[in-house]
Each structure stands twice: as structure tokens, then as C-alpha cells.
Amino acid sequence: MGLPGAGKTTVFNALAQQRAEVGSFGGAEAHRAVVRVPDDRLTRLSEMFHPRKTTPAEVRYVDVAGGMVAAGGEAKAAARIGQLRTADELCHVVRAFESDTHPHPRGSVDPRRDFDEMMADLVLADLSIVEKRVDRLDRELRMGKAAPGNPQWRELELLKQFKPALEDGRPIREFDLAESDRRLLRPYGFLSEKPMLVILNTGDDVSSARDAEETIRAVAGDRAVGVTSLAGRLEMELGELDETERLEFMRDLGIEELGLGRVVRLSYQLLDLVSFFTVGEDECRAWTVGRAAPATEAAAQIHSDIARGFIRAEVVRYEDLVESGGLVEARKAGQLRSEGKTYPVQDGDVINFLFNV
Ligand SMILES: Nc1nc2c(ncn2[C@@H]2O[C@H](COP(=O)(O)OP(=O)(O)OP(=O)(O)O)[C@@H](O)[C@H]2O)c(=O)[nH]1
Ligand SMILES: [Mg+2]
């Protein structure tokens, strides 16, 4: 998401290696792509186990039409807000490149201004929902529609706290919400509550946006906002080359890694996600789960039966497995631990679930 012409589609193409048409200002259709999460650890495991299939984790990116959330009439706004509401994280593309052929619609390139404008817009979108809902809920509850102890009372209390903050231009993510409150509010999909990764779309030199990065980091000043820079157009063009050519260009330009790797890592951090792996002759696969989620939740990612019939999990750290050279060796070395249902899954765990259905 981001302002018109910020380079959203360009960045989307760069991340997802797609060829969606750029520069078509304001097309209403969202572009979608499923992107394989690059992870050297999975590659290494695959070399160890020679599985028939190697399956990376996936991220779904959606490139929504440009502009302020509420712009372009009610129907357009509703569609755009709908697309954003279901997202786990917002990637906010902010223009940091200069271009004579495509001048900035505001006449100057000013990442801080654009960032503030979009944030204010998200806050407004939430405020209009909160206002409507507070009035209705208030009326309903006073008419005795909910018994004491009904979670709707808590809902109303929270919305009433949000209202003055939103009116003040402050995002909902500034509230330190308990997990139970978060769950209660989830159906709203408040935009200013979502973790946000700001992607400064730079010209060919990514380091040109270092100052802007710092400024935005300082104003965002919040752990649910991450900031990075990406040379959108350059990376999109690199994505169109074949592998050998691409590596050659990257070496010449001194680029060690494409932006996708960095963006995904930052997103995992923001969302507090970790990767765990399953290995075998059949398939080596990377999975995604919340940090320190219990082993049964990780099992449920694979199949609900595995969670239901969970007996135990055999767990070895990725580094230990690689160092020992295989599961048999890891077991001999005492690195294969036996863990129960509540074991908190760590990043890089290689897990074999034992279950009974
Ligand atoms: N010079 C330069 N131009 C860029 C860069 N990124 C995007 N552009 C150009 O800016 C124009 C708009 O890019 P898009 O990716 O279509 O921007 P957008 O945010 O998707 O635009 P809308 O969807 O219409 O809001 C295109 O002509 C791009 O080629 C960049 O890093 N450098
Ligand atoms: Mg676009």
C-alpha cells in the first residue's frame, strides 16, 4: 500500500518476480502473488536428505490500488479497505526516488511527509469505524441487550479508549493490548493496529535513503513499525534476468542479496514469527509459526490430526543437525530431544512429530 505512484507495483514485482504493469496509476484490481520464502537452511537440509520434494514457506503479497485509503468514492474505498483489513502486515511503500519523467504528484520527494499522510489516513479509517460502532454498541448495551460479563462490554470499553487517541492522530498499535483484547478486536481488522513495514522505494542507489530511513524510524518510534529501503525499479529489472546474468549484475553493483530476503526477515521479526523444519526422504519443508508457540500448534500447521493425536516431538536444532551430519548421528550425540505438547518452538527447530490417530 502507499500513495499513488510511490512504486507499489514496482516493489511488488521486485519482491514477487512478477510482471504486473507499472505506471497504470490507480488500476482498481489488486495484484496477488505467492512468494517462496528464501531460506538457506532449507536448501542445506535438502542437500542432506535428498528429498523428492522441497517446499519452502510462503508469503502472500497483495498490491492494492494506490492512494489514500478513503479516496475515490465509497465503493473504491470499501474495496481497498477490505483488501487491507485481511492482511497480517502492511507494507507501506514510500517514494524516495527522484524522476523527471514521473514527477511526484506533490511536486517534491519527501518521504516523511508521505509517511505521515498515509498514517493519518489509516488512523482516520479506523476512527470512522470506531465512531459508528461505539454509538451502536452503547445504545444496544444500555437497552440491556447483553448480560453483565458479556465480552461486548469490554469491547465497548476498548473502543471508547481508542476514540480520543485516534482523534489525536495516534494509531491503535500504541496501546499495549492483552492477547484476549487483541482477539476480541480481531474481526475489526483495524489498520492502524497492524504491524507495518515501511519500504522506502529508492533510485538505483539504496543508500541514498539512509537519512529518510532514520527520520521515519524516529517518528514511527514503535516496535510494530519496521523500516527498510529497496531500489524498486533496479530490483524489478534484476528479477527479469536469468540467474547467471542476475548474479553477474549483482556482483558488479555490489548487491549481496535481493530485497526479498531482507523484507521477509523484517516481516518475520515484526510479526514475531519463526521457521521450523520437517525433514525426510519424501519432503523437506519449512513452516511458519508464532515465536514460542506450543509444539501442538506447530503440529496443527501440518495437519490437525497430528495435533490431536500428538504423542511427542523429536526436536534437533538446525545447527546441531548440520554439524552432526544426520538424524542418526544427532541422536547418538544426544542432540535429538524429546519434547511434549507445550514445548515452545524455536527458530530453526527441526521437528519430527510422533502421533497416534
Ligand atoms: N526512477 C525510478 N522510477 C521508479 C522507481 N520505482 C518506480 N518508478 C516509476 O514510477 C512510476 C510508478 O510506478 P508504479 O510501480 O506503477 O507505482 P504505483 O505506486 O504502483 O502506482 P499506482 O498503483 O498507480 O498508485 C513508474 O513509471 C515506475 O517506472 C524507482 O525506483 N526509480
Ligand atoms: Mg500500482
mmCIF file of C-alpha atoms and ligand atoms in Angstrom:
data_model
loop_
_atom_site.group_PDB
_atom_site.id
_atom_site.type_symbol
_atom_site.label_atom_id
_atom_site.label_comp_id
_atom_site.label_asym_id
_atom_site.label_seq_id
_atom_site.Cartn_x
_atom_site.Cartn_y
_atom_site.Cartn_z
ATOM 1 C CA MET A 1 0.000 0.000 0.000
ATOM 2 C CA GLY A 2 1.022 3.597 -0.356
ATOM 3 C CA LEU A 3 0.363 6.836 -2.140
ATOM 4 C CA PRO A 4 -0.230 6.927 -5.923
ATOM 5 C CA GLY A 5 2.946 6.486 -7.922
ATOM 6 C CA ALA A 6 5.080 5.558 -4.905
ATOM 7 C CA GLY A 7 6.186 2.470 -6.805
ATOM 8 C CA LYS A 8 3.982 -0.127 -5.118
ATOM 9 C CA THR A 9 3.575 -2.245 -8.214
ATOM 10 C CA THR A 10 7.280 -1.909 -8.978
ATOM 11 C CA VAL A 11 8.189 -3.092 -5.479
ATOM 12 C CA PHE A 12 5.585 -5.862 -5.713
ATOM 13 C CA ASN A 13 7.147 -7.012 -8.990
ATOM 14 C CA ALA A 14 10.597 -6.902 -7.448
ATOM 15 C CA LEU A 15 9.606 -8.937 -4.393
ATOM 16 C CA ALA A 16 7.401 -11.438 -6.156
ATOM 17 C CA GLN A 17 9.242 -11.580 -9.513
ATOM 18 C CA GLN A 18 6.017 -10.664 -11.255
ATOM 19 C CA ARG A 19 5.421 -8.580 -14.324
ATOM 20 C CA ALA A 20 2.356 -6.635 -13.362
ATOM 21 C CA GLU A 21 2.005 -3.462 -15.398
ATOM 22 C CA VAL A 22 3.552 -0.448 -13.686
ATOM 23 C CA GLY A 23 2.654 3.169 -14.116
ATOM 24 C CA SER A 24 -1.029 2.479 -14.749
ATOM 25 C CA PHE A 25 -1.951 4.873 -11.973
ATOM 26 C CA GLY A 26 -4.886 3.738 -9.962
ATOM 27 C CA GLY A 27 -5.998 0.441 -11.515
ATOM 28 C CA ALA A 28 -8.639 -0.952 -9.178
ATOM 29 C CA GLU A 29 -7.613 -4.602 -9.445
ATOM 30 C CA ALA A 30 -5.248 -5.881 -6.803
ATOM 31 C CA HIS A 31 -2.273 -7.923 -7.966
ATOM 32 C CA ARG A 32 -1.596 -11.044 -5.957
ATOM 33 C CA ALA A 33 1.396 -13.314 -5.709
ATOM 34 C CA VAL A 34 2.551 -16.214 -3.604
ATOM 35 C CA VAL A 35 6.250 -15.900 -2.888
ATOM 36 C CA ARG A 36 8.583 -18.658 -1.735
ATOM 37 C CA VAL A 37 10.477 -17.560 1.345
ATOM 38 C CA PRO A 38 14.208 -17.761 0.638
ATOM 39 C CA ASP A 39 15.942 -19.742 3.385
ATOM 40 C CA ASP A 40 19.479 -21.121 3.075
ATOM 41 C CA ARG A 41 18.752 -23.547 5.880
ATOM 42 C CA LEU A 42 16.102 -25.349 3.852
ATOM 43 C CA THR A 43 18.478 -25.574 0.891
ATOM 44 C CA ARG A 44 21.110 -27.120 3.147
ATOM 45 C CA LEU A 45 18.651 -29.620 4.662
ATOM 46 C CA SER A 46 17.539 -30.577 1.204
ATOM 47 C CA GLU A 47 21.164 -31.308 0.262
ATOM 48 C CA MET A 48 21.413 -33.557 3.312
ATOM 49 C CA PHE A 49 18.221 -35.551 2.823
ATOM 50 C CA HIS A 50 17.791 -35.569 -0.976
ATOM 51 C CA PRO A 51 14.012 -35.499 -0.639
ATOM 52 C CA ARG A 52 11.652 -35.989 -3.581
ATOM 53 C CA LYS A 53 10.220 -32.589 -2.790
ATOM 54 C CA THR A 54 11.462 -29.403 -1.144
ATOM 55 C CA THR A 55 8.786 -26.991 -0.005
ATOM 56 C CA PRO A 56 9.639 -23.510 1.250
ATOM 57 C CA ALA A 57 7.362 -21.414 3.411
ATOM 58 C CA GLU A 58 5.192 -18.940 1.542
ATOM 59 C CA VAL A 59 4.254 -15.300 1.849
ATOM 60 C CA ARG A 60 1.270 -13.866 0.018
ATOM 61 C CA TYR A 61 1.718 -10.322 -1.277
ATOM 62 C CA VAL A 62 -1.162 -8.196 -2.489
ATOM 63 C CA ASP A 63 -0.526 -4.996 -4.436
ATOM 64 C CA VAL A 64 -3.536 -2.773 -3.826
ATOM 65 C CA ALA A 65 -4.568 0.210 -5.916
ATOM 66 C CA GLY A 66 -2.748 3.369 -4.936
ATOM 67 C CA GLY A 67 -3.969 6.217 -2.902
ATOM 68 C CA MET A 68 -5.395 7.280 0.354
ATOM 69 C CA VAL A 69 -7.433 4.594 1.974
ATOM 70 C CA ALA A 70 -10.630 6.568 1.739
ATOM 71 C CA ALA A 71 -10.036 8.049 -1.742
ATOM 72 C CA GLY A 72 -12.008 7.586 -4.929
ATOM 73 C CA GLY A 73 -15.571 7.236 -3.739
ATOM 74 C CA GLU A 74 -17.208 4.914 -1.283
ATOM 75 C CA ALA A 75 -17.142 1.708 -3.332
ATOM 76 C CA LYS A 76 -13.453 2.022 -4.187
ATOM 77 C CA ALA A 77 -12.583 2.911 -0.616
ATOM 78 C CA ALA A 78 -14.546 -0.052 0.728
ATOM 79 C CA ALA A 79 -12.774 -2.422 -1.672
ATOM 80 C CA ARG A 80 -9.357 -1.065 -0.732
ATOM 81 C CA ILE A 81 -10.052 -1.157 2.989
ATOM 82 C CA GLY A 82 -11.366 -4.702 2.600
ATOM 83 C CA GLN A 83 -8.122 -5.782 0.942
ATOM 84 C CA LEU A 84 -6.070 -4.213 3.702
ATOM 85 C CA ARG A 85 -8.163 -5.494 6.612
ATOM 86 C CA THR A 86 -7.332 -9.120 5.988
ATOM 87 C CA ALA A 87 -3.574 -8.506 5.817
ATOM 88 C CA ASP A 88 -1.301 -9.676 8.625
ATOM 89 C CA GLU A 89 1.077 -6.828 7.921
ATOM 90 C CA LEU A 90 1.019 -3.682 5.831
ATOM 91 C CA CYS A 91 4.000 -3.000 3.579
ATOM 92 C CA HIS A 92 3.907 0.726 3.134
ATOM 93 C CA VAL A 93 5.808 1.771 0.012
ATOM 94 C CA VAL A 94 7.067 5.328 0.372
ATOM 95 C CA ARG A 95 8.566 7.142 -2.574
ATOM 96 C CA ALA A 96 12.208 8.091 -2.136
ATOM 97 C CA PHE A 97 13.262 8.219 -5.800
ATOM 98 C CA GLU A 98 13.594 11.294 -7.979
ATOM 99 C CA SER A 99 12.312 11.154 -11.543
ATOM 100 C CA ASP A 100 11.958 13.833 -14.206
ATOM 101 C CA THR A 101 9.687 11.705 -16.346
ATOM 102 C CA HIS A 102 7.389 10.814 -13.429
ATOM 103 C CA PRO A 103 7.460 13.760 -11.065
ATOM 104 C CA HIS A 104 5.999 13.283 -7.609
ATOM 105 C CA PRO A 105 2.299 14.293 -7.626
ATOM 106 C CA ARG A 106 3.014 16.656 -4.696
ATOM 107 C CA GLY A 107 5.832 18.351 -6.583
ATOM 108 C CA SER A 108 8.655 17.182 -4.336
ATOM 109 C CA VAL A 109 10.051 13.964 -2.909
ATOM 110 C CA ASP A 110 9.526 13.993 0.853
ATOM 111 C CA PRO A 111 9.281 10.539 2.465
ATOM 112 C CA ARG A 112 8.485 11.903 5.902
ATOM 113 C CA ARG A 113 5.518 13.912 4.608
ATOM 114 C CA ASP A 114 4.166 10.968 2.614
ATOM 115 C CA PHE A 115 4.594 8.616 5.545
ATOM 116 C CA ASP A 116 2.742 10.964 7.895
ATOM 117 C CA GLU A 117 -0.029 11.476 5.394
ATOM 118 C CA MET A 118 -0.663 7.791 4.951
ATOM 119 C CA MET A 119 -0.504 7.093 8.684
ATOM 120 C CA ALA A 120 -3.036 9.835 9.317
ATOM 121 C CA ASP A 121 -5.237 8.264 6.696
ATOM 122 C CA LEU A 122 -5.133 4.829 8.346
ATOM 123 C CA VAL A 123 -5.988 6.407 11.672
ATOM 124 C CA LEU A 124 -8.976 8.166 10.081
ATOM 125 C CA ALA A 125 -10.237 4.958 8.510
ATOM 126 C CA ASP A 126 -10.188 3.321 11.947
ATOM 127 C CA LEU A 127 -11.740 6.318 13.630
ATOM 128 C CA SER A 128 -14.773 6.266 11.361
ATOM 129 C CA ILE A 129 -15.362 2.614 12.247
ATOM 130 C CA VAL A 130 -14.852 3.195 15.957
ATOM 131 C CA GLU A 131 -17.265 6.137 15.984
ATOM 132 C CA LYS A 132 -20.042 4.219 14.282
ATOM 133 C CA ARG A 133 -19.538 1.161 16.403
ATOM 134 C CA VAL A 134 -19.298 2.964 19.750
ATOM 135 C CA ASP A 135 -22.646 4.647 19.182
ATOM 136 C CA ARG A 136 -24.394 1.446 18.217
ATOM 137 C CA LEU A 137 -22.852 -0.722 20.885
ATOM 138 C CA ASP A 138 -23.514 1.882 23.544
ATOM 139 C CA ARG A 139 -27.167 2.033 22.627
ATOM 140 C CA GLU A 140 -27.549 -1.738 22.458
ATOM 141 C CA LEU A 141 -25.864 -2.383 25.755
ATOM 142 C CA ARG A 142 -27.846 0.285 27.535
ATOM 143 C CA MET A 143 -31.021 -1.276 26.204
ATOM 144 C CA GLY A 144 -29.971 -4.404 28.064
ATOM 145 C CA LYS A 145 -29.021 -6.468 25.061
ATOM 146 C CA ALA A 146 -26.011 -8.048 26.759
ATOM 147 C CA ALA A 147 -25.729 -9.627 30.183
ATOM 148 C CA PRO A 148 -23.026 -8.402 32.582
ATOM 149 C CA GLY A 149 -19.813 -10.255 31.760
ATOM 150 C CA ASN A 150 -20.599 -10.370 28.047
ATOM 151 C CA PRO A 151 -17.352 -9.550 26.161
ATOM 152 C CA GLN A 152 -19.212 -6.766 24.372
ATOM 153 C CA TRP A 153 -18.817 -4.638 27.497
ATOM 154 C CA ARG A 154 -15.061 -4.969 27.221
ATOM 155 C CA GLU A 155 -15.277 -4.269 23.511
ATOM 156 C CA LEU A 156 -17.097 -1.024 24.167
ATOM 157 C CA GLU A 157 -14.606 -0.053 26.860
ATOM 158 C CA LEU A 158 -11.703 -0.571 24.449
ATOM 159 C CA LEU A 159 -13.347 1.321 21.602
ATOM 160 C CA LYS A 160 -14.022 4.204 23.955
ATOM 161 C CA GLN A 161 -10.325 4.282 24.859
ATOM 162 C CA PHE A 162 -9.314 4.257 21.203
ATOM 163 C CA LYS A 163 -11.554 7.119 20.149
ATOM 164 C CA PRO A 164 -9.712 10.056 21.750
ATOM 165 C CA ALA A 165 -6.338 8.553 20.768
ATOM 166 C CA LEU A 166 -7.410 8.219 17.141
ATOM 167 C CA GLU A 167 -8.854 11.723 17.185
ATOM 168 C CA ASP A 168 -5.404 12.764 18.328
ATOM 169 C CA GLY A 169 -3.880 11.040 15.323
ATOM 170 C CA ARG A 170 -2.397 8.189 17.327
ATOM 171 C CA PRO A 171 -2.523 4.633 15.924
ATOM 172 C CA ILE A 172 -4.137 1.764 17.829
ATOM 173 C CA ARG A 173 -0.867 -0.153 17.847
ATOM 174 C CA GLU A 174 0.387 2.257 20.527
ATOM 175 C CA PHE A 175 -1.935 0.563 23.011
ATOM 176 C CA ASP A 176 -0.371 -2.287 24.906
ATOM 177 C CA LEU A 177 -3.213 -4.748 24.450
ATOM 178 C CA ALA A 178 -3.592 -8.051 26.222
ATOM 179 C CA GLU A 179 -3.865 -11.087 23.972
ATOM 180 C CA SER A 180 -7.523 -11.537 24.962
ATOM 181 C CA ASP A 181 -8.293 -7.951 23.900
ATOM 182 C CA ARG A 182 -6.465 -8.443 20.650
ATOM 183 C CA ARG A 183 -8.593 -11.479 19.919
ATOM 184 C CA LEU A 184 -11.738 -9.570 20.761
ATOM 185 C CA LEU A 185 -10.814 -6.838 18.275
ATOM 186 C CA ARG A 186 -9.527 -9.077 15.501
ATOM 187 C CA PRO A 187 -12.787 -9.031 13.484
ATOM 188 C CA TYR A 188 -12.396 -5.261 13.075
ATOM 189 C CA GLY A 189 -9.032 -5.641 11.332
ATOM 190 C CA PHE A 190 -8.047 -2.138 12.463
ATOM 191 C CA LEU A 191 -5.498 -0.781 10.002
ATOM 192 C CA SER A 192 -3.563 1.332 12.486
ATOM 193 C CA GLU A 193 -3.134 -1.726 14.706
ATOM 194 C CA LYS A 194 -1.382 -3.823 12.066
ATOM 195 C CA PRO A 195 2.373 -4.187 12.082
ATOM 196 C CA MET A 196 3.795 -2.053 9.312
ATOM 197 C CA LEU A 197 6.926 -2.413 7.267
ATOM 198 C CA VAL A 198 7.866 0.865 5.614
ATOM 199 C CA ILE A 199 9.692 0.226 2.344
ATOM 200 C CA LEU A 200 11.446 3.308 1.036
ATOM 201 C CA ASN A 201 11.496 2.940 -2.721
ATOM 202 C CA THR A 202 14.809 4.457 -3.744
ATOM 203 C CA GLY A 203 16.517 5.171 -7.026
ATOM 204 C CA ASP A 204 19.295 2.823 -8.074
ATOM 205 C CA ASP A 205 21.386 3.693 -5.027
ATOM 206 C CA VAL A 206 19.663 2.258 -1.932
ATOM 207 C CA SER A 207 21.985 4.065 0.427
ATOM 208 C CA SER A 208 20.555 7.377 -0.802
ATOM 209 C CA ALA A 209 17.614 6.910 1.585
ATOM 210 C CA ARG A 210 19.580 6.352 4.805
ATOM 211 C CA ASP A 211 18.597 9.742 6.216
ATOM 212 C CA ALA A 212 14.944 9.236 5.375
ATOM 213 C CA GLU A 213 15.124 5.790 6.991
ATOM 214 C CA GLU A 214 16.394 7.317 10.209
ATOM 215 C CA THR A 215 13.779 10.070 10.195
ATOM 216 C CA ILE A 216 10.907 7.672 9.703
ATOM 217 C CA ARG A 217 12.283 5.253 12.273
ATOM 218 C CA ALA A 218 12.404 8.124 14.751
ATOM 219 C CA VAL A 219 8.838 9.324 14.126
ATOM 220 C CA ALA A 220 7.434 5.804 13.959
ATOM 221 C CA GLY A 221 9.285 5.105 17.208
ATOM 222 C CA ASP A 222 7.416 1.905 17.846
ATOM 223 C CA ARG A 223 8.307 -1.726 17.789
ATOM 224 C CA ALA A 224 5.486 -2.688 15.414
ATOM 225 C CA VAL A 225 6.927 -0.489 12.653
ATOM 226 C CA GLY A 226 9.964 -1.572 10.659
ATOM 227 C CA VAL A 227 11.809 0.492 8.067
ATOM 228 C CA THR A 228 13.946 -0.566 5.134
ATOM 229 C CA SER A 229 14.991 0.656 1.696
ATOM 230 C CA LEU A 230 14.704 -1.073 -1.629
ATOM 231 C CA ALA A 231 15.786 0.032 -5.104
ATOM 232 C CA GLY A 232 12.437 -0.954 -6.593
ATOM 233 C CA ARG A 233 12.982 -0.427 -10.289
ATOM 234 C CA LEU A 234 16.512 -1.808 -10.267
ATOM 235 C CA GLU A 235 15.433 -4.917 -8.394
ATOM 236 C CA MET A 236 12.445 -5.399 -10.646
ATOM 237 C CA GLU A 237 14.747 -5.326 -13.649
ATOM 238 C CA LEU A 238 17.173 -7.720 -11.961
ATOM 239 C CA GLY A 239 14.252 -10.072 -11.451
ATOM 240 C CA GLU A 240 13.666 -10.180 -15.188
ATOM 241 C CA LEU A 241 17.160 -11.507 -15.915
ATOM 242 C CA ASP A 242 18.131 -15.149 -15.859
ATOM 243 C CA GLU A 243 20.011 -16.406 -12.826
ATOM 244 C CA THR A 244 23.572 -16.187 -14.217
ATOM 245 C CA GLU A 245 23.103 -12.702 -15.591
ATOM 246 C CA ARG A 246 21.442 -11.577 -12.405
ATOM 247 C CA LEU A 247 24.286 -12.807 -10.213
ATOM 248 C CA GLU A 248 26.790 -11.116 -12.514
ATOM 249 C CA PHE A 249 24.951 -7.795 -12.311
ATOM 250 C CA MET A 250 24.557 -8.089 -8.564
ATOM 251 C CA ARG A 251 28.279 -8.699 -8.169
ATOM 252 C CA ASP A 252 29.107 -5.693 -10.352
ATOM 253 C CA LEU A 253 26.689 -3.484 -8.437
ATOM 254 C CA GLY A 254 27.845 -4.761 -5.060
ATOM 255 C CA ILE A 255 24.416 -6.120 -4.123
ATOM 256 C CA GLU A 256 24.757 -9.131 -1.857
ATOM 257 C CA GLU A 257 21.148 -10.120 -1.541
ATOM 258 C CA LEU A 258 17.880 -9.218 -3.256
ATOM 259 C CA GLY A 259 15.420 -7.156 -1.244
ATOM 260 C CA LEU A 260 13.020 -10.058 -0.781
ATOM 261 C CA GLY A 261 15.264 -11.792 1.743
ATOM 262 C CA ARG A 262 15.567 -8.647 3.840
ATOM 263 C CA VAL A 263 11.874 -7.794 3.584
ATOM 264 C CA VAL A 264 10.832 -11.293 4.615
ATOM 265 C CA ARG A 265 13.242 -11.356 7.559
ATOM 266 C CA LEU A 266 11.953 -7.996 8.787
ATOM 267 C CA SER A 267 8.383 -9.178 8.377
ATOM 268 C CA TYR A 268 9.069 -12.303 10.451
ATOM 269 C CA GLN A 269 10.569 -10.065 13.132
ATOM 270 C CA LEU A 270 7.645 -7.648 13.104
ATOM 271 C CA LEU A 271 5.089 -10.437 13.242
ATOM 272 C CA ASP A 272 7.170 -12.385 15.745
ATOM 273 C CA LEU A 273 7.243 -15.457 13.536
ATOM 274 C CA VAL A 274 9.823 -18.224 13.400
ATOM 275 C CA SER A 275 10.583 -21.052 10.977
ATOM 276 C CA PHE A 276 10.713 -24.705 11.840
ATOM 277 C CA PHE A 277 11.500 -27.585 9.510
ATOM 278 C CA THR A 278 10.355 -31.097 8.827
ATOM 279 C CA VAL A 279 12.797 -33.397 7.023
ATOM 280 C CA GLY A 280 12.740 -36.798 5.358
ATOM 281 C CA GLU A 281 13.234 -38.712 2.114
ATOM 282 C CA ASP A 282 9.825 -37.646 0.964
ATOM 283 C CA GLU A 283 9.887 -33.953 1.691
ATOM 284 C CA CYS A 284 11.944 -31.263 3.362
ATOM 285 C CA ARG A 285 9.767 -28.375 4.277
ATOM 286 C CA ALA A 286 9.865 -25.024 6.050
ATOM 287 C CA TRP A 287 6.907 -23.970 8.195
ATOM 288 C CA THR A 288 5.971 -20.745 9.899
ATOM 289 C CA VAL A 289 4.641 -20.388 13.419
ATOM 290 C CA GLY A 290 4.496 -17.720 16.121
ATOM 291 C CA ARG A 291 7.625 -17.483 18.286
ATOM 292 C CA ALA A 292 7.480 -19.878 21.243
ATOM 293 C CA ALA A 293 4.157 -21.332 20.104
ATOM 294 C CA PRO A 294 3.497 -24.699 21.761
ATOM 295 C CA ALA A 295 4.528 -27.817 19.851
ATOM 296 C CA THR A 296 0.888 -28.768 19.299
ATOM 297 C CA GLU A 297 0.288 -25.526 17.422
ATOM 298 C CA ALA A 298 3.260 -26.239 15.179
ATOM 299 C CA ALA A 299 1.853 -29.737 14.641
ATOM 300 C CA ALA A 300 -1.515 -28.285 13.673
ATOM 301 C CA GLN A 301 0.189 -26.309 10.880
ATOM 302 C CA ILE A 302 0.985 -29.622 9.262
ATOM 303 C CA HIS A 303 -2.278 -31.406 9.984
ATOM 304 C CA SER A 304 -4.968 -31.169 12.638
ATOM 305 C CA ASP A 305 -4.659 -34.960 13.178
ATOM 306 C CA ILE A 306 -1.032 -34.557 14.207
ATOM 307 C CA ALA A 307 -2.034 -32.016 16.829
ATOM 308 C CA ARG A 308 -4.987 -34.098 18.050
ATOM 309 C CA GLY A 309 -3.058 -37.357 18.286
ATOM 310 C CA PHE A 310 0.161 -35.713 19.473
ATOM 311 C CA ILE A 311 2.403 -38.073 21.463
ATOM 312 C CA ARG A 312 5.699 -36.217 21.469
ATOM 313 C CA ALA A 313 8.055 -34.239 19.253
ATOM 314 C CA GLU A 314 11.634 -35.146 18.480
ATOM 315 C CA VAL A 315 13.491 -31.883 18.135
ATOM 316 C CA VAL A 316 17.005 -31.051 17.000
ATOM 317 C CA ARG A 317 18.435 -27.611 16.363
ATOM 318 C CA TYR A 318 19.231 -26.953 12.708
ATOM 319 C CA GLU A 319 22.868 -26.106 13.539
ATOM 320 C CA ASP A 320 23.303 -29.321 15.539
ATOM 321 C CA LEU A 321 21.804 -31.422 12.775
ATOM 322 C CA VAL A 322 24.080 -29.918 10.150
ATOM 323 C CA GLU A 323 27.110 -30.282 12.378
ATOM 324 C CA SER A 324 26.432 -33.884 13.314
ATOM 325 C CA GLY A 325 25.648 -34.812 9.705
ATOM 326 C CA GLY A 326 22.316 -36.592 10.095
ATOM 327 C CA LEU A 327 19.456 -37.594 12.368
ATOM 328 C CA VAL A 328 21.097 -40.872 13.442
ATOM 329 C CA GLU A 329 24.304 -39.078 14.369
ATOM 330 C CA ALA A 330 22.380 -36.318 16.157
ATOM 331 C CA ARG A 331 20.522 -38.927 18.171
ATOM 332 C CA LYS A 332 23.808 -40.622 19.130
ATOM 333 C CA ALA A 333 25.221 -37.282 20.201
ATOM 334 C CA GLY A 334 22.188 -36.707 22.413
ATOM 335 C CA GLN A 335 21.097 -33.678 20.368
ATOM 336 C CA LEU A 336 17.707 -35.105 19.470
ATOM 337 C CA ARG A 337 15.459 -34.076 22.328
ATOM 338 C CA SER A 338 12.079 -35.485 23.171
ATOM 339 C CA GLU A 339 9.568 -32.720 23.847
ATOM 340 C CA GLY A 340 5.947 -32.588 24.959
ATOM 341 C CA LYS A 341 2.823 -30.713 23.888
ATOM 342 C CA THR A 342 3.729 -27.407 25.484
ATOM 343 C CA TYR A 343 7.320 -27.220 24.212
ATOM 344 C CA PRO A 344 7.866 -23.658 22.893
ATOM 345 C CA VAL A 345 9.062 -23.943 19.287
ATOM 346 C CA GLN A 346 12.301 -22.079 18.497
ATOM 347 C CA ASP A 347 13.520 -20.655 15.223
ATOM 348 C CA GLY A 348 15.447 -23.317 13.322
ATOM 349 C CA ASP A 349 13.999 -26.346 15.122
ATOM 350 C CA VAL A 350 13.914 -29.478 13.006
ATOM 351 C CA ILE A 351 10.950 -31.439 14.278
ATOM 352 C CA ASN A 352 9.624 -34.951 13.861
ATOM 353 C CA PHE A 353 6.137 -35.312 15.324
ATOM 354 C CA LEU A 354 5.054 -38.655 16.713
ATOM 355 C CA PHE A 355 1.309 -39.037 16.799
ATOM 356 C CA ASN A 356 -1.471 -41.538 17.002
ATOM 357 C CA VAL A 357 -4.887 -41.228 15.381
HETATM 358 N N1 LIG B 1 13.380 6.308 -11.384
HETATM 359 C C1 LIG B 1 12.643 5.413 -10.749
HETATM 360 N N2 LIG B 1 11.388 5.254 -11.135
HETATM 361 C C2 LIG B 1 10.611 4.377 -10.490
HETATM 362 C C3 LIG B 1 11.105 3.617 -9.389
HETATM 363 N N3 LIG B 1 10.102 2.856 -8.926
HETATM 364 C C4 LIG B 1 9.029 3.126 -9.718
HETATM 365 N N4 LIG B 1 9.335 4.037 -10.650
HETATM 366 C C5 LIG B 1 8.456 4.590 -11.696
HETATM 367 O O1 LIG B 1 7.351 5.255 -11.120
HETATM 368 C C6 LIG B 1 6.173 5.006 -11.873
HETATM 369 C C7 LIG B 1 5.086 4.458 -10.993
HETATM 370 O O2 LIG B 1 5.458 3.188 -10.513
HETATM 371 P P1 LIG B 1 4.369 2.131 -10.054
HETATM 372 O O3 LIG B 1 5.106 0.951 -9.527
HETATM 373 O O4 LIG B 1 3.363 1.881 -11.084
HETATM 374 O O5 LIG B 1 3.718 2.927 -8.846
HETATM 375 P P2 LIG B 1 2.419 2.551 -8.023
HETATM 376 O O6 LIG B 1 2.613 3.027 -6.644
HETATM 377 O O7 LIG B 1 2.096 1.119 -8.195
HETATM 378 O O8 LIG B 1 1.330 3.446 -8.735
HETATM 379 P P3 LIG B 1 -0.265 3.363 -8.603
HETATM 380 O O9 LIG B 1 -0.633 1.913 -8.465
HETATM 381 O O10 LIG B 1 -0.794 3.948 -9.845
HETATM 382 O O11 LIG B 1 -0.592 4.163 -7.395
HETATM 383 C C8 LIG B 1 6.563 4.037 -12.968
HETATM 384 O O12 LIG B 1 6.774 4.760 -14.147
HETATM 385 C C9 LIG B 1 7.844 3.443 -12.485
HETATM 386 O O13 LIG B 1 8.688 3.050 -13.538
HETATM 387 C C10 LIG B 1 12.463 3.807 -8.994
HETATM 388 O O14 LIG B 1 12.967 3.171 -8.056
HETATM 389 N N5 LIG B 1 13.185 4.713 -9.712
HETATM 390 MG MG MG B 2 0.313 0.185 -8.901
#
